[in-house]
Structure formats: structure tokens, C-alpha cells
Short mmCIF file of C-alpha atoms in Angstrom, two decimals:
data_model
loop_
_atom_site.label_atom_id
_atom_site.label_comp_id
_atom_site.label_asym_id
_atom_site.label_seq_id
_atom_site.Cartn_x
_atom_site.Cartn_y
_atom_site.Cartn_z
CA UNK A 1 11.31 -185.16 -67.78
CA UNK A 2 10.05 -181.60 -67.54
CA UNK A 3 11.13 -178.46 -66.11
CA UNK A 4 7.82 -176.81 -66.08
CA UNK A 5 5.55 -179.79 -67.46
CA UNK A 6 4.84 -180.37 -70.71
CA UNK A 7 1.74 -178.23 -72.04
CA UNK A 8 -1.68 -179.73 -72.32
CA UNK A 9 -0.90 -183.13 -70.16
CA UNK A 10 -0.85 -181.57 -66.72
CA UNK A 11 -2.98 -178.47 -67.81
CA UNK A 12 -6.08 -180.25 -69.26
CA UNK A 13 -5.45 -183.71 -68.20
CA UNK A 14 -7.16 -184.55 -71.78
CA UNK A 15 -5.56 -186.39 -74.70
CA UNK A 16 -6.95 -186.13 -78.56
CA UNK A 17 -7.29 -188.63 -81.01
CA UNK A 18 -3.72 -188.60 -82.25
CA UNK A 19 -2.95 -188.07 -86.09
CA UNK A 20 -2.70 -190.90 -88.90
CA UNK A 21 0.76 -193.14 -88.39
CA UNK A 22 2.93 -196.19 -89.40
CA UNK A 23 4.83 -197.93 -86.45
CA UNK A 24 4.76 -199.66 -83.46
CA UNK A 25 3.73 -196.51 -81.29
CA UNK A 26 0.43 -197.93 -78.71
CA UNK A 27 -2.50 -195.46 -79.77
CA UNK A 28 -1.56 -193.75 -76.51
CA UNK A 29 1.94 -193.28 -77.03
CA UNK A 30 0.64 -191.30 -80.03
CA UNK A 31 -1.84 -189.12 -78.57
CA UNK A 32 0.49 -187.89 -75.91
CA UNK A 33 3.26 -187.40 -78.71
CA UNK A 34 1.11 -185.17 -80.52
CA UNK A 35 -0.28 -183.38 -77.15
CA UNK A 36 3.32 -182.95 -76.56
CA UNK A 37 4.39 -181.84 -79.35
CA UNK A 38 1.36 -179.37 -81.04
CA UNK A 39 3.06 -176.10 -82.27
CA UNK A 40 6.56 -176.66 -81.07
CA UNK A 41 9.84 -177.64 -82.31
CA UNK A 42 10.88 -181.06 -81.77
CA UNK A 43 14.57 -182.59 -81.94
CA UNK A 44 14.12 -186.76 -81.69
CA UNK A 45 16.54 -189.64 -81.64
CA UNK A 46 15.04 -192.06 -83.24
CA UNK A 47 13.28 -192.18 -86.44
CA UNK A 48 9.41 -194.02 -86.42
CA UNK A 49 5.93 -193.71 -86.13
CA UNK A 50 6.86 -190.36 -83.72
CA UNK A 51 8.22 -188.86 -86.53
CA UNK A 52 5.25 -189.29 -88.60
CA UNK A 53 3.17 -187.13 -85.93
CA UNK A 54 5.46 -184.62 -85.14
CA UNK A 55 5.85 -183.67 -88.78
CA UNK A 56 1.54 -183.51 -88.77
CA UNK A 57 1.68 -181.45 -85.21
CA UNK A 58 4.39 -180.08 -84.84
CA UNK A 59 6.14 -176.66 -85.69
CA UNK A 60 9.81 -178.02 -86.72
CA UNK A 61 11.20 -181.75 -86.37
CA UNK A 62 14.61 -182.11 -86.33
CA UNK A 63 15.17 -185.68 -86.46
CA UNK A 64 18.79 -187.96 -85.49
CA UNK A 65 18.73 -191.36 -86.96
CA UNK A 66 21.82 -194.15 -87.57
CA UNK A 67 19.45 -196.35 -90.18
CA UNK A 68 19.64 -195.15 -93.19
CA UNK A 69 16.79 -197.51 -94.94
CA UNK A 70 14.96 -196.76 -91.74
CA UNK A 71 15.05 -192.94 -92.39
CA UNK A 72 13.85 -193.75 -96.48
CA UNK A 73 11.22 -195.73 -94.77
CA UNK A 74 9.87 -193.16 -92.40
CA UNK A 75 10.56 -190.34 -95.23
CA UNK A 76 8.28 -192.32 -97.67
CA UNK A 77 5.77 -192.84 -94.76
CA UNK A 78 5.85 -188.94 -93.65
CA UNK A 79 5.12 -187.74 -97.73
CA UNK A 80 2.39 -190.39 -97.84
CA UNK A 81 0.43 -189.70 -94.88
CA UNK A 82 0.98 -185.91 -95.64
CA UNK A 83 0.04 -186.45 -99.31
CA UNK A 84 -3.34 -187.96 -97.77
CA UNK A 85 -3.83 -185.04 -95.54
CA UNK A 86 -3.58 -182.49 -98.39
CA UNK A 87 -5.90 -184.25 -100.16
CA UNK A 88 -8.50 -183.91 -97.59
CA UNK A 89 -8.58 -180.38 -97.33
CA UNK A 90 -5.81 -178.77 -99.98
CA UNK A 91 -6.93 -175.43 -98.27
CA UNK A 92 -5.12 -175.85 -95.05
CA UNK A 93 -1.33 -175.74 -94.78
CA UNK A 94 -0.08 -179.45 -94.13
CA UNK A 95 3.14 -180.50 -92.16
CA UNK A 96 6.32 -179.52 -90.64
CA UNK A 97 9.79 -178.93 -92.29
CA UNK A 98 11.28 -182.34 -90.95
CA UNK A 99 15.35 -182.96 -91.22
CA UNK A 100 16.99 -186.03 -91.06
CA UNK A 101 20.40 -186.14 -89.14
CA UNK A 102 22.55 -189.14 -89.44
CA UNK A 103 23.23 -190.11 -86.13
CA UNK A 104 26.98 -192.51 -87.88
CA UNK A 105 28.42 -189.20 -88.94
CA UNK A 106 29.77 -185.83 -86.84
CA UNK A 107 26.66 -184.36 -85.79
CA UNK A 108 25.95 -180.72 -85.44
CA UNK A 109 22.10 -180.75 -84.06
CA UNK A 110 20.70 -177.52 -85.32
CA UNK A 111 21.20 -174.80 -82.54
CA UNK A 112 18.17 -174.63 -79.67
CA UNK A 113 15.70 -173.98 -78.20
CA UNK A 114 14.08 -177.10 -78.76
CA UNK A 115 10.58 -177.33 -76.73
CA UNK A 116 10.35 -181.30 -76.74
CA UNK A 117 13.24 -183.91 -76.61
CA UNK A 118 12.21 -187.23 -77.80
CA UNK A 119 14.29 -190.06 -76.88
CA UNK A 120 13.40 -193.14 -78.64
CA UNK A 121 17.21 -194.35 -80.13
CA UNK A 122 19.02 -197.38 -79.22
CA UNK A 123 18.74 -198.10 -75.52
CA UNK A 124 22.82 -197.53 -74.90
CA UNK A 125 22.52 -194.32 -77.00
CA UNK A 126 19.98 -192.86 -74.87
CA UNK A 127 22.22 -191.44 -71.32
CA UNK A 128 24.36 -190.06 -74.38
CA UNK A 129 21.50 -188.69 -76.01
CA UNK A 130 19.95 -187.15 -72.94
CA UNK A 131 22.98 -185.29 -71.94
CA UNK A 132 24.02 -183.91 -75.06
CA UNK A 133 20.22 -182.44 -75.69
CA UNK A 134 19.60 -181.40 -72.05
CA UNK A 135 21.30 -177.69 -72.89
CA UNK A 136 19.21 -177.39 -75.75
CA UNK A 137 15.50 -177.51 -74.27
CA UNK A 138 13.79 -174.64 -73.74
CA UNK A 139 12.42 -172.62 -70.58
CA UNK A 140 9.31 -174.74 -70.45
CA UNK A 141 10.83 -177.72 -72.59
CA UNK A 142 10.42 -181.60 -71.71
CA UNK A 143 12.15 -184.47 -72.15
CA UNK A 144 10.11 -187.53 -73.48
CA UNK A 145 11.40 -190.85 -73.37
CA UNK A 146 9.80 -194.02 -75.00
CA UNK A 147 10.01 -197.64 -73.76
CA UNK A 148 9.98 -196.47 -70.09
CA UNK A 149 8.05 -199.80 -68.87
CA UNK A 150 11.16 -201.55 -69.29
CA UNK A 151 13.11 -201.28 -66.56
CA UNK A 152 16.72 -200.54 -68.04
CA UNK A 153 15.29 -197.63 -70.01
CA UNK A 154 13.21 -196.22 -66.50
CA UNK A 155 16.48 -196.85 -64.52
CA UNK A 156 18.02 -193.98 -67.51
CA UNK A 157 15.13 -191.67 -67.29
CA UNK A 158 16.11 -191.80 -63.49
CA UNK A 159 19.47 -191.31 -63.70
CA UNK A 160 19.17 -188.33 -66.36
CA UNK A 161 17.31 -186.69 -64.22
CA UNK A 162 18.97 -187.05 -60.73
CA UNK A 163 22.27 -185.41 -62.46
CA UNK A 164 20.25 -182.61 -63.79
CA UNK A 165 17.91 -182.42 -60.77
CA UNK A 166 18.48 -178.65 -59.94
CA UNK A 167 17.21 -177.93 -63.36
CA UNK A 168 13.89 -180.46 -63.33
CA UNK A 169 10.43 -179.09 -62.33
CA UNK A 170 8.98 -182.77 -62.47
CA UNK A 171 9.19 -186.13 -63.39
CA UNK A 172 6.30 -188.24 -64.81
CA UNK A 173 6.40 -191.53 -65.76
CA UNK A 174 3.82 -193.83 -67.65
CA UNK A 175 1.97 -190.37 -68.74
CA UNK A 176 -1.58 -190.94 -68.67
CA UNK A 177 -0.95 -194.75 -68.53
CA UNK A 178 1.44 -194.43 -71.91
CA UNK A 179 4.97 -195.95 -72.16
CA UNK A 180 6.69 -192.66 -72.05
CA UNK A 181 8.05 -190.80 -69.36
#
């Protein structure tokens, strides 16, 4: 979900070869992450493979999680694969600040603009997710959700953006054949 589409999918139409991860992203789910998410400041639900390119793209990651050995598991994969890219060129500045919220205890997100929402938590988390992030997206900002092939997670995607429909440039699911919307 988009107000103004998210920059570099609709602009160039062209996807890179997306940055070094662990997870169960598809190859194209990663390259329009990290399309999505180049330069900017990310808040995600959802702690993965995504977080692993965002903190290699992006500007700031700002990431909710409930699984605690989940978030030490993505942690330990984010240093490694960081680690690796220092290594290859210890000139150039590697990674994003990336903070772990924990998604069991009273949350307070850090304070927007966020340009990219990235939706990837438990499937009855996600309207609750959605809602409570909406306000913090930027002019510009988009909404990514993963998973959108199945249908209970497409029928949310709809439904988030029908009740904020005044405030939605565009809607576009399956990006360049992906399974985000």
C-alpha cells in the first residue's frame, strides 16, 4: 500500500540483485525489499531475512518482534553478514542502526516518519499492526506486506486499505511478480 508509490518500483520498473540474507524470503521478495527500502527508515513487524536487508540498505530499521530466540537469531545473522561486508571493503561505511522492539511488552514505536512499513508478523497481528503504523508513514511512505498470495493475508491488505482509502495513492499487489503487496 502506497500513497505516492514506493520509489524505484514504479519509477524504473528495475529490480537489483538484492543483498546477502538468511531466511525464507524468495530472491524476489528480497530485491524488492531492498528497492524499497534503499536510504530510508524502516519500522517492520516481524523479525527475518527482511531484517537482514534493511539493516544492509537501509537508513534506520526499527524492528517489532514477540520471539525472543528469533530476534538473537536474526541479531547474530545481521552482525555476521555485516561482519562479511566490512571485510570486503573496510573503507565503506557498513549497515544501519537496527532496534529490536519486543512486540509481548508495552510498546512505544519510536516516533515517525517512517518511509516503509513492513508487515511480515503473525497473520492475526497484522490489521492491528497496519492501523497502529498507518499515522506514522511518511508523505511518500508505503506499506509492504509479505505473504500476500495467501488469500487471508490479501483479504487484510484489502481491508487496510479500503478504511484508509482517502489517504492511499495506490495499491499493488504481487510487485513485480513477488509475494508482497
Amino acid at each position: 500500500m502506497t500513497p505516492d508509490g514506493p520509489d524505484g518500483l514504479r519509477k524504473s520498473g528495475c529490480l537489483r540483485r538484492p543483498p546477502p540474507f538468511v531466511g525464507d524470503l524468495s530472491v524476489l521478495d528480497a530485491a524488492v525489499l531492498a528497492t524499497v527500502a534503499r536510504g530510508k527508515r524502516v519500522l517492520e513487524f516481524g523479525a527475518g531475512g527482511s531484517t537482514q536487508i534493511f539493516a544492509q540498505v537501509a537508513r534506520e530499521v526499527v524492528t517489532v518482534e514477540s520471539d525472543s530466540n528469533w530476534v538473537e537469531i536474526t541479531r547474530h545473522n545481521v552482525a555476521r553478514i555485516l561482519e562479511r561486508e566490512r571485510r570486503l571493503d573496510p573503507t565503506e561505511p557498513v549497515g544501519a542502526p537496527v532496534l529490536f522492539l519486543d512486540a509481548n511488552v508495552d510498546l512505544a514505536i519510536p516516533r515517525g516518519p517512517y518511509d516503509v512499513v513492513f508487515i511480515d508478523s503473525l497473520p492475526v497481528t497484522r490489521p492491528q499492526c497496519a492501523r497502529m503504523s498507518f499515522d506514522l508513514l511518511a508523505d511518500g511512505g508505503c506499506m509492504v506486506f509479505h505473504d500476500t498470495r495467501v488469500s487471508c493475508i490479501r483479504e487484510i491488505v484489502t481491508t487496510i486499505s479500503g478504511e484508509f482509502m482517502m489517504s492511499v495513492g495506490s495499491v499493488m499487489f504481487d510487485i513485480h511478480g513477488s509475494n508482497l503487496s
